[in-house]
Amino acid sequence: MAFLNYHHLRYFWAVAREGNLTRAAEKMHLSQSALSVQLRKLEEHLGHQLFERENRKLVLTEVGRIVLDHAETIFKTGDELQSLLKSGQASNRQVLRVGSVATLSRNFQFDFLKPLMGRTDLELVIRSGSLREMLAQLDAHTLDLVLSNLPVPRDAENLWHSHLLARQRVSLVKKPVKGEKPFRFPEDLKTVPIVLPSLQSDIRADFDLILEQAEIRPLILAEVDDMAMLRLLARETPGVTLVPPVVVQDELRSGVLVECCKIHDLQESFYAITQSRRFPNPLVAQLIQQVKGEV
């Protein structure tokens, strides 16, 4: 196999960063046609298409994303070489890009990623948003996996894999009050106010069904789609909060909150969502298998 032409790689890197052939050509002081020829030569050398056109914009293919990662590593290594010769220090690091839905427990995210914490050879990139936003980034190869509390349907067009990582029970928690009578579920929810996850939550739908069957209309203080906010409200509001204990594990340990009722019919599931790829990030499989082994 012929040696890789690093000039071609630099041209590709410029186009990938700009997302536009004309702007990249201007920055590289080349004609658009000349730059296009250089890109074509790189694709022929690698044997893969690196870009697709979407609405007049160049979008990286899966292979293109991999080539970009390596190109950035190569150019970063060149910068580190110069830095090493000047300061005597350099590093070489892998990258793992993780997306997380906003409704997911931050404590669970931390526990999941904990095996990677402290690794000096790894750069961990974490993004948050709606499940739709995270899946779009996964599809665009800008994320390696997505953490979610809901599985994603798999079909011929979207080859998602929803890896079940854990199932955890759900409880009602509250601030401790001395001398208070034991909480009776669901009867006490006729008078005790409650903070709930939003209607988009899987556990909320099941909880509403339990109360409906018991003919109880709860006094809802707040509905929250962010677990970090749910945790804060549990600490500050009167009444009870419906939440997986992992979300408030620090407050339960310190006694700031107490678990007043375990709801045995409710469980929250946690998934790692990946996509079928020819060149997956090897760190993803390692992490998922490690976490599954601990469940």
CSV table of C-alpha atoms in Angstrom, one decimal:
chain,number,residue,atom,x,y,z
A,1,MET,CA,0.0,0.0,0.0
A,2,ALA,CA,1.3,3.4,-0.9
A,3,PHE,CA,2.2,5.9,1.9
A,4,LEU,CA,-0.5,8.2,3.0
A,5,ASN,CA,-0.2,11.7,1.6
A,6,TYR,CA,-0.4,14.0,4.6
A,7,HIS,CA,-1.1,17.0,2.4
A,8,HIS,CA,-4.3,15.3,1.2
A,9,LEU,CA,-5.1,14.7,4.9
A,10,ARG,CA,-4.6,18.3,5.7
A,11,TYR,CA,-6.9,19.4,2.9
A,12,PHE,CA,-9.6,16.9,4.1
A,13,TRP,CA,-9.2,18.2,7.7
A,14,ALA,CA,-9.8,21.8,6.5
A,15,VAL,CA,-13.0,20.8,4.5
A,16,ALA,CA,-14.3,18.8,7.5
A,17,ARG,CA,-13.8,21.7,9.8
A,18,GLU,CA,-15.5,24.2,7.5
A,19,GLY,CA,-18.2,21.9,6.2
A,20,ASN,CA,-17.9,23.8,2.9
A,21,LEU,CA,-15.5,23.3,0.0
A,22,THR,CA,-15.5,26.9,-1.1
A,23,ARG,CA,-14.6,28.3,2.4
A,24,ALA,CA,-11.9,25.6,2.9
A,25,ALA,CA,-10.4,26.4,-0.5
A,26,GLU,CA,-10.2,30.1,0.4
A,27,LYS,CA,-8.4,29.3,3.7
A,28,MET,CA,-6.0,26.9,2.0
A,29,HIS,CA,-5.3,29.4,-0.8
A,30,LEU,CA,-6.4,26.8,-3.4
A,31,SER,CA,-9.0,26.8,-6.1
A,32,GLN,CA,-12.2,24.9,-5.4
A,33,SER,CA,-11.5,22.5,-8.2
A,34,ALA,CA,-7.9,21.8,-7.0
A,35,LEU,CA,-9.1,21.1,-3.5
A,36,SER,CA,-11.9,18.8,-4.9
A,37,VAL,CA,-9.2,16.8,-6.8
A,38,GLN,CA,-7.1,16.4,-3.6
A,39,LEU,CA,-10.1,15.1,-1.7
A,40,ARG,CA,-10.9,12.6,-4.4
A,41,LYS,CA,-7.4,11.3,-4.4
A,42,LEU,CA,-7.5,10.8,-0.6
A,43,GLU,CA,-10.9,8.9,-1.0
A,44,GLU,CA,-9.4,6.7,-3.8
A,45,HIS,CA,-6.3,6.0,-1.6
A,46,LEU,CA,-8.4,5.0,1.4
A,47,GLY,CA,-11.1,3.2,-0.6
A,48,HIS,CA,-14.0,5.0,1.2
A,49,GLN,CA,-16.2,8.0,0.6
A,50,LEU,CA,-15.5,10.6,3.2
A,51,PHE,CA,-18.4,13.1,2.6
A,52,GLU,CA,-22.0,13.1,1.7
A,53,ARG,CA,-23.9,16.2,0.5
A,54,GLU,CA,-26.9,17.3,2.5
A,55,ASN,CA,-28.6,20.6,1.5
A,56,ARG,CA,-25.5,22.0,-0.1
A,57,LYS,CA,-23.4,21.1,2.9
A,58,LEU,CA,-20.7,18.5,3.2
A,59,VAL,CA,-21.4,16.0,6.0
A,60,LEU,CA,-19.0,13.4,7.2
A,61,THR,CA,-19.7,9.7,6.6
A,62,GLU,CA,-18.9,7.2,9.3
A,63,VAL,CA,-15.5,6.6,7.8
A,64,GLY,CA,-15.0,10.4,7.3
A,65,ARG,CA,-15.6,10.9,11.1
A,66,ILE,CA,-13.0,8.2,11.8
A,67,VAL,CA,-10.5,9.7,9.4
A,68,LEU,CA,-11.1,13.2,11.0
A,69,ASP,CA,-10.4,11.8,14.5
A,70,HIS,CA,-7.1,10.3,13.3
A,71,ALA,CA,-6.3,13.5,11.3
A,72,GLU,CA,-6.8,15.6,14.4
A,73,THR,CA,-4.7,13.1,16.4
A,74,ILE,CA,-1.9,13.2,13.8
A,75,PHE,CA,-1.8,17.0,13.7
A,76,LYS,CA,-2.1,17.2,17.5
A,77,THR,CA,0.9,14.8,17.7
A,78,GLY,CA,2.8,17.2,15.4
A,79,ASP,CA,2.0,20.1,17.8
A,80,GLU,CA,3.0,17.9,20.8
A,81,LEU,CA,6.3,17.1,19.1
A,82,GLN,CA,7.1,20.8,18.9
A,83,SER,CA,5.9,21.2,22.5
A,84,LEU,CA,8.0,18.3,23.7
A,85,LEU,CA,11.1,19.7,22.1
A,86,LYS,CA,10.4,23.1,23.8
A,87,SER,CA,9.1,22.1,27.2
A,88,GLY,CA,9.8,18.4,27.5
A,89,GLN,CA,6.2,17.4,28.0
A,90,ALA,CA,3.7,15.7,25.6
A,91,SER,CA,0.7,13.4,25.8
A,92,ASN,CA,-1.3,11.0,23.5
A,93,ARG,CA,-5.0,10.5,24.4
A,94,GLN,CA,-8.0,8.6,23.1
A,95,VAL,CA,-11.5,10.3,22.9
A,96,LEU,CA,-14.9,8.9,24.0
A,97,ARG,CA,-18.0,11.0,23.2
A,98,VAL,CA,-21.0,10.3,25.4
A,99,GLY,CA,-24.5,11.8,25.1
A,100,SER,CA,-26.9,11.7,27.9
A,101,VAL,CA,-30.7,12.5,28.0
A,102,ALA,CA,-31.6,15.3,30.4
A,103,THR,CA,-34.0,13.1,32.4
A,104,LEU,CA,-31.2,10.7,33.4
A,105,SER,CA,-29.8,10.6,36.9
A,106,ARG,CA,-26.4,12.4,37.1
A,107,ASN,CA,-25.3,10.0,39.8
A,108,PHE,CA,-26.0,7.1,37.5
A,109,GLN,CA,-24.0,8.8,34.7
A,110,PHE,CA,-21.1,9.3,37.0
A,111,ASP,CA,-21.2,5.7,38.2
A,112,PHE,CA,-21.3,4.4,34.6
A,113,LEU,CA,-18.4,6.5,33.5
A,114,LYS,CA,-16.4,6.0,36.8
A,115,PRO,CA,-14.1,3.3,35.3
A,116,LEU,CA,-12.8,5.9,32.9
A,117,MET,CA,-12.2,8.6,35.5
A,118,GLY,CA,-8.6,9.5,36.1
A,119,ARG,CA,-7.3,8.0,32.9
A,120,THR,CA,-4.7,10.4,31.6
A,121,ASP,CA,-4.7,8.7,28.2
A,122,LEU,CA,-8.4,9.5,27.6
A,123,GLU,CA,-10.4,12.6,26.9
A,124,LEU,CA,-14.1,12.2,27.9
A,125,VAL,CA,-16.6,14.4,26.1
A,126,ILE,CA,-20.1,14.5,27.6
A,127,ARG,CA,-23.1,16.2,26.0
A,128,SER,CA,-26.7,16.5,27.3
A,129,GLY,CA,-30.1,17.1,25.6
A,130,SER,CA,-33.3,15.4,24.5
A,131,LEU,CA,-33.2,11.8,23.3
A,132,ARG,CA,-34.0,13.0,19.8
A,133,GLU,CA,-31.0,15.4,19.8
A,134,MET,CA,-28.7,12.8,21.2
A,135,LEU,CA,-29.8,10.2,18.6
A,136,ALA,CA,-29.3,12.7,15.8
A,137,GLN,CA,-25.7,13.3,17.0
A,138,LEU,CA,-25.2,9.5,17.3
A,139,ASP,CA,-26.4,9.1,13.7
A,140,ALA,CA,-24.0,11.9,12.6
A,141,HIS,CA,-21.1,10.0,14.3
A,142,THR,CA,-20.4,12.9,16.6
A,143,LEU,CA,-21.3,10.7,19.6
A,144,ASP,CA,-20.1,7.1,20.4
A,145,LEU,CA,-23.0,6.2,22.6
A,146,VAL,CA,-26.1,7.7,24.3
A,147,LEU,CA,-27.2,7.0,27.9
A,148,SER,CA,-31.0,6.9,28.3
A,149,ASN,CA,-33.7,5.7,30.5
A,150,LEU,CA,-35.7,4.5,27.5
A,151,PRO,CA,-34.8,1.9,24.8
A,152,VAL,CA,-34.9,2.9,21.2
A,153,PRO,CA,-36.9,0.9,18.6
A,154,ARG,CA,-34.7,-0.8,16.0
A,155,ASP,CA,-35.7,-0.9,12.4
A,156,ALA,CA,-34.2,-1.3,8.9
A,157,GLU,CA,-33.4,2.4,8.7
A,158,ASN,CA,-32.0,3.0,12.2
A,159,LEU,CA,-29.8,0.1,13.4
A,160,TRP,CA,-29.9,1.1,17.1
A,161,HIS,CA,-28.8,-1.2,19.9
A,162,SER,CA,-30.3,-0.6,23.4
A,163,HIS,CA,-28.0,-2.3,25.9
A,164,LEU,CA,-29.8,-2.7,29.3
A,165,LEU,CA,-27.3,-1.6,31.9
A,166,ALA,CA,-29.4,-1.7,35.1
A,167,ARG,CA,-32.8,-1.7,36.6
A,168,GLN,CA,-33.4,0.3,39.8
A,169,ARG,CA,-36.4,0.6,42.1
A,170,VAL,CA,-38.3,3.8,42.6
A,171,SER,CA,-39.2,5.3,45.9
A,172,LEU,CA,-40.9,8.2,47.6
A,173,VAL,CA,-38.4,10.4,49.6
A,174,LYS,CA,-38.9,13.4,51.9
A,175,LYS,CA,-37.2,15.5,54.5
A,176,PRO,CA,-37.2,13.8,57.9
A,177,VAL,CA,-39.6,14.9,60.6
A,178,LYS,CA,-39.3,13.7,64.2
A,179,GLY,CA,-42.3,11.8,65.5
A,180,GLU,CA,-44.0,11.5,62.2
A,181,LYS,CA,-46.2,8.5,61.5
A,182,PRO,CA,-45.1,5.9,58.9
A,183,PHE,CA,-46.1,6.8,55.4
A,184,ARG,CA,-49.0,4.8,54.0
A,185,PHE,CA,-48.9,4.3,50.3
A,186,PRO,CA,-51.0,5.2,48.3
A,187,GLU,CA,-53.6,6.5,50.9
A,188,ASP,CA,-51.5,9.4,52.3
A,189,LEU,CA,-51.2,10.9,48.8
A,190,LYS,CA,-54.7,12.1,49.2
A,191,THR,CA,-53.4,14.9,51.4
A,192,VAL,CA,-49.6,14.8,51.1
A,193,PRO,CA,-48.3,17.0,48.2
A,194,ILE,CA,-45.8,15.4,45.8
A,195,VAL,CA,-43.1,16.3,43.3
A,196,LEU,CA,-43.1,14.1,40.2
A,197,PRO,CA,-41.0,13.4,37.1
A,198,SER,CA,-42.6,14.9,33.9
A,199,LEU,CA,-45.2,13.1,31.8
A,200,GLN,CA,-42.4,12.1,29.4
A,201,SER,CA,-40.9,9.8,32.1
A,202,ASP,CA,-41.5,6.1,31.8
A,203,ILE,CA,-41.9,5.7,35.6
A,204,ARG,CA,-44.4,8.6,35.7
A,205,ALA,CA,-46.8,6.7,33.4
A,206,ASP,CA,-46.7,3.6,35.6
A,207,PHE,CA,-47.1,5.7,38.8
A,208,ASP,CA,-50.1,7.5,37.4
A,209,LEU,CA,-51.7,4.2,36.6
A,210,ILE,CA,-51.2,3.0,40.2
A,211,LEU,CA,-52.9,6.1,41.6
A,212,GLU,CA,-55.7,5.9,39.0
A,213,GLN,CA,-56.4,2.3,40.0
A,214,ALA,CA,-56.5,3.4,43.7
A,215,GLU,CA,-58.8,6.3,42.7
A,216,ILE,CA,-56.4,8.9,44.1
A,217,ARG,CA,-55.8,12.3,42.6
A,218,PRO,CA,-52.5,13.6,44.1
A,219,LEU,CA,-51.7,17.2,44.9
A,220,ILE,CA,-48.8,17.9,42.5
A,221,LEU,CA,-46.4,20.6,43.6
A,222,ALA,CA,-44.2,20.3,40.5
A,223,GLU,CA,-43.5,18.2,37.4
A,224,VAL,CA,-39.8,18.1,36.4
A,225,ASP,CA,-38.0,16.6,33.4
A,226,ASP,CA,-34.5,17.1,34.8
A,227,MET,CA,-33.3,14.8,37.5
A,228,ALA,CA,-30.8,17.3,38.9
A,229,MET,CA,-33.8,19.7,39.5
A,230,LEU,CA,-35.9,16.9,40.9
A,231,ARG,CA,-33.1,16.3,43.4
A,232,LEU,CA,-33.0,19.9,44.5
A,233,LEU,CA,-36.8,20.1,44.9
A,234,ALA,CA,-36.8,16.9,47.0
A,235,ARG,CA,-34.5,18.7,49.4
A,236,GLU,CA,-36.5,21.9,49.7
A,237,THR,CA,-40.2,21.2,49.3
A,238,PRO,CA,-42.7,19.8,51.8
A,239,GLY,CA,-44.3,16.5,51.0
A,240,VAL,CA,-42.7,13.7,49.0
A,241,THR,CA,-40.8,13.2,45.8
A,242,LEU,CA,-41.0,10.3,43.4
A,243,VAL,CA,-37.5,9.4,42.4
A,244,PRO,CA,-35.0,6.5,41.9
A,245,PRO,CA,-32.9,6.4,45.1
A,246,VAL,CA,-29.7,6.6,43.0
A,247,VAL,CA,-30.7,10.2,42.1
A,248,VAL,CA,-30.6,11.3,45.8
A,249,GLN,CA,-28.1,8.7,47.2
A,250,ASP,CA,-25.9,11.4,48.8
A,251,GLU,CA,-28.9,13.0,50.6
A,252,LEU,CA,-30.1,9.6,51.8
A,253,ARG,CA,-26.6,8.7,53.2
A,254,SER,CA,-26.3,12.0,55.0
A,255,GLY,CA,-29.9,12.0,56.4
A,256,VAL,CA,-31.0,15.1,54.5
A,257,LEU,CA,-33.7,12.9,53.0
A,258,VAL,CA,-35.3,9.7,54.1
A,259,GLU,CA,-36.9,7.0,52.0
A,260,CYS,CA,-40.5,6.9,53.3
A,261,CYS,CA,-41.9,4.3,50.8
A,262,LYS,CA,-40.4,1.8,48.4
A,263,ILE,CA,-42.7,1.3,45.4
A,264,HIS,CA,-42.1,-2.3,44.5
A,265,ASP,CA,-44.2,-2.2,41.3
A,266,LEU,CA,-42.0,0.6,39.8
A,267,GLN,CA,-38.5,0.3,38.3
A,268,GLU,CA,-36.4,2.6,36.2
A,269,SER,CA,-34.3,1.1,33.5
A,270,PHE,CA,-31.0,2.5,32.2
A,271,TYR,CA,-29.7,1.9,28.7
A,272,ALA,CA,-26.6,2.5,26.6
A,273,ILE,CA,-27.7,3.1,23.0
A,274,THR,CA,-25.2,2.5,20.2
A,275,GLN,CA,-25.4,2.2,16.5
A,276,SER,CA,-24.3,-0.5,14.1
A,277,ARG,CA,-20.9,0.7,12.8
A,278,ARG,CA,-18.2,-0.8,10.8
A,279,PHE,CA,-15.6,0.9,12.9
A,280,PRO,CA,-16.9,1.3,16.5
A,281,ASN,CA,-15.0,3.0,19.2
A,282,PRO,CA,-13.5,0.1,21.1
A,283,LEU,CA,-13.9,1.9,24.4
A,284,VAL,CA,-17.7,1.6,24.1
A,285,ALA,CA,-17.8,-2.2,24.2
A,286,GLN,CA,-15.3,-2.3,27.0
A,287,LEU,CA,-17.3,0.1,29.1
A,288,ILE,CA,-20.7,-1.6,28.5
A,289,GLN,CA,-19.3,-5.1,29.3
A,290,GLN,CA,-17.7,-3.8,32.4
A,291,VAL,CA,-20.9,-2.2,33.7
A,292,LYS,CA,-23.0,-5.3,32.7
A,293,GLY,CA,-20.6,-7.5,34.6
A,294,GLU,CA,-21.2,-5.5,37.8
A,295,VAL,CA,-25.0,-5.7,37.5
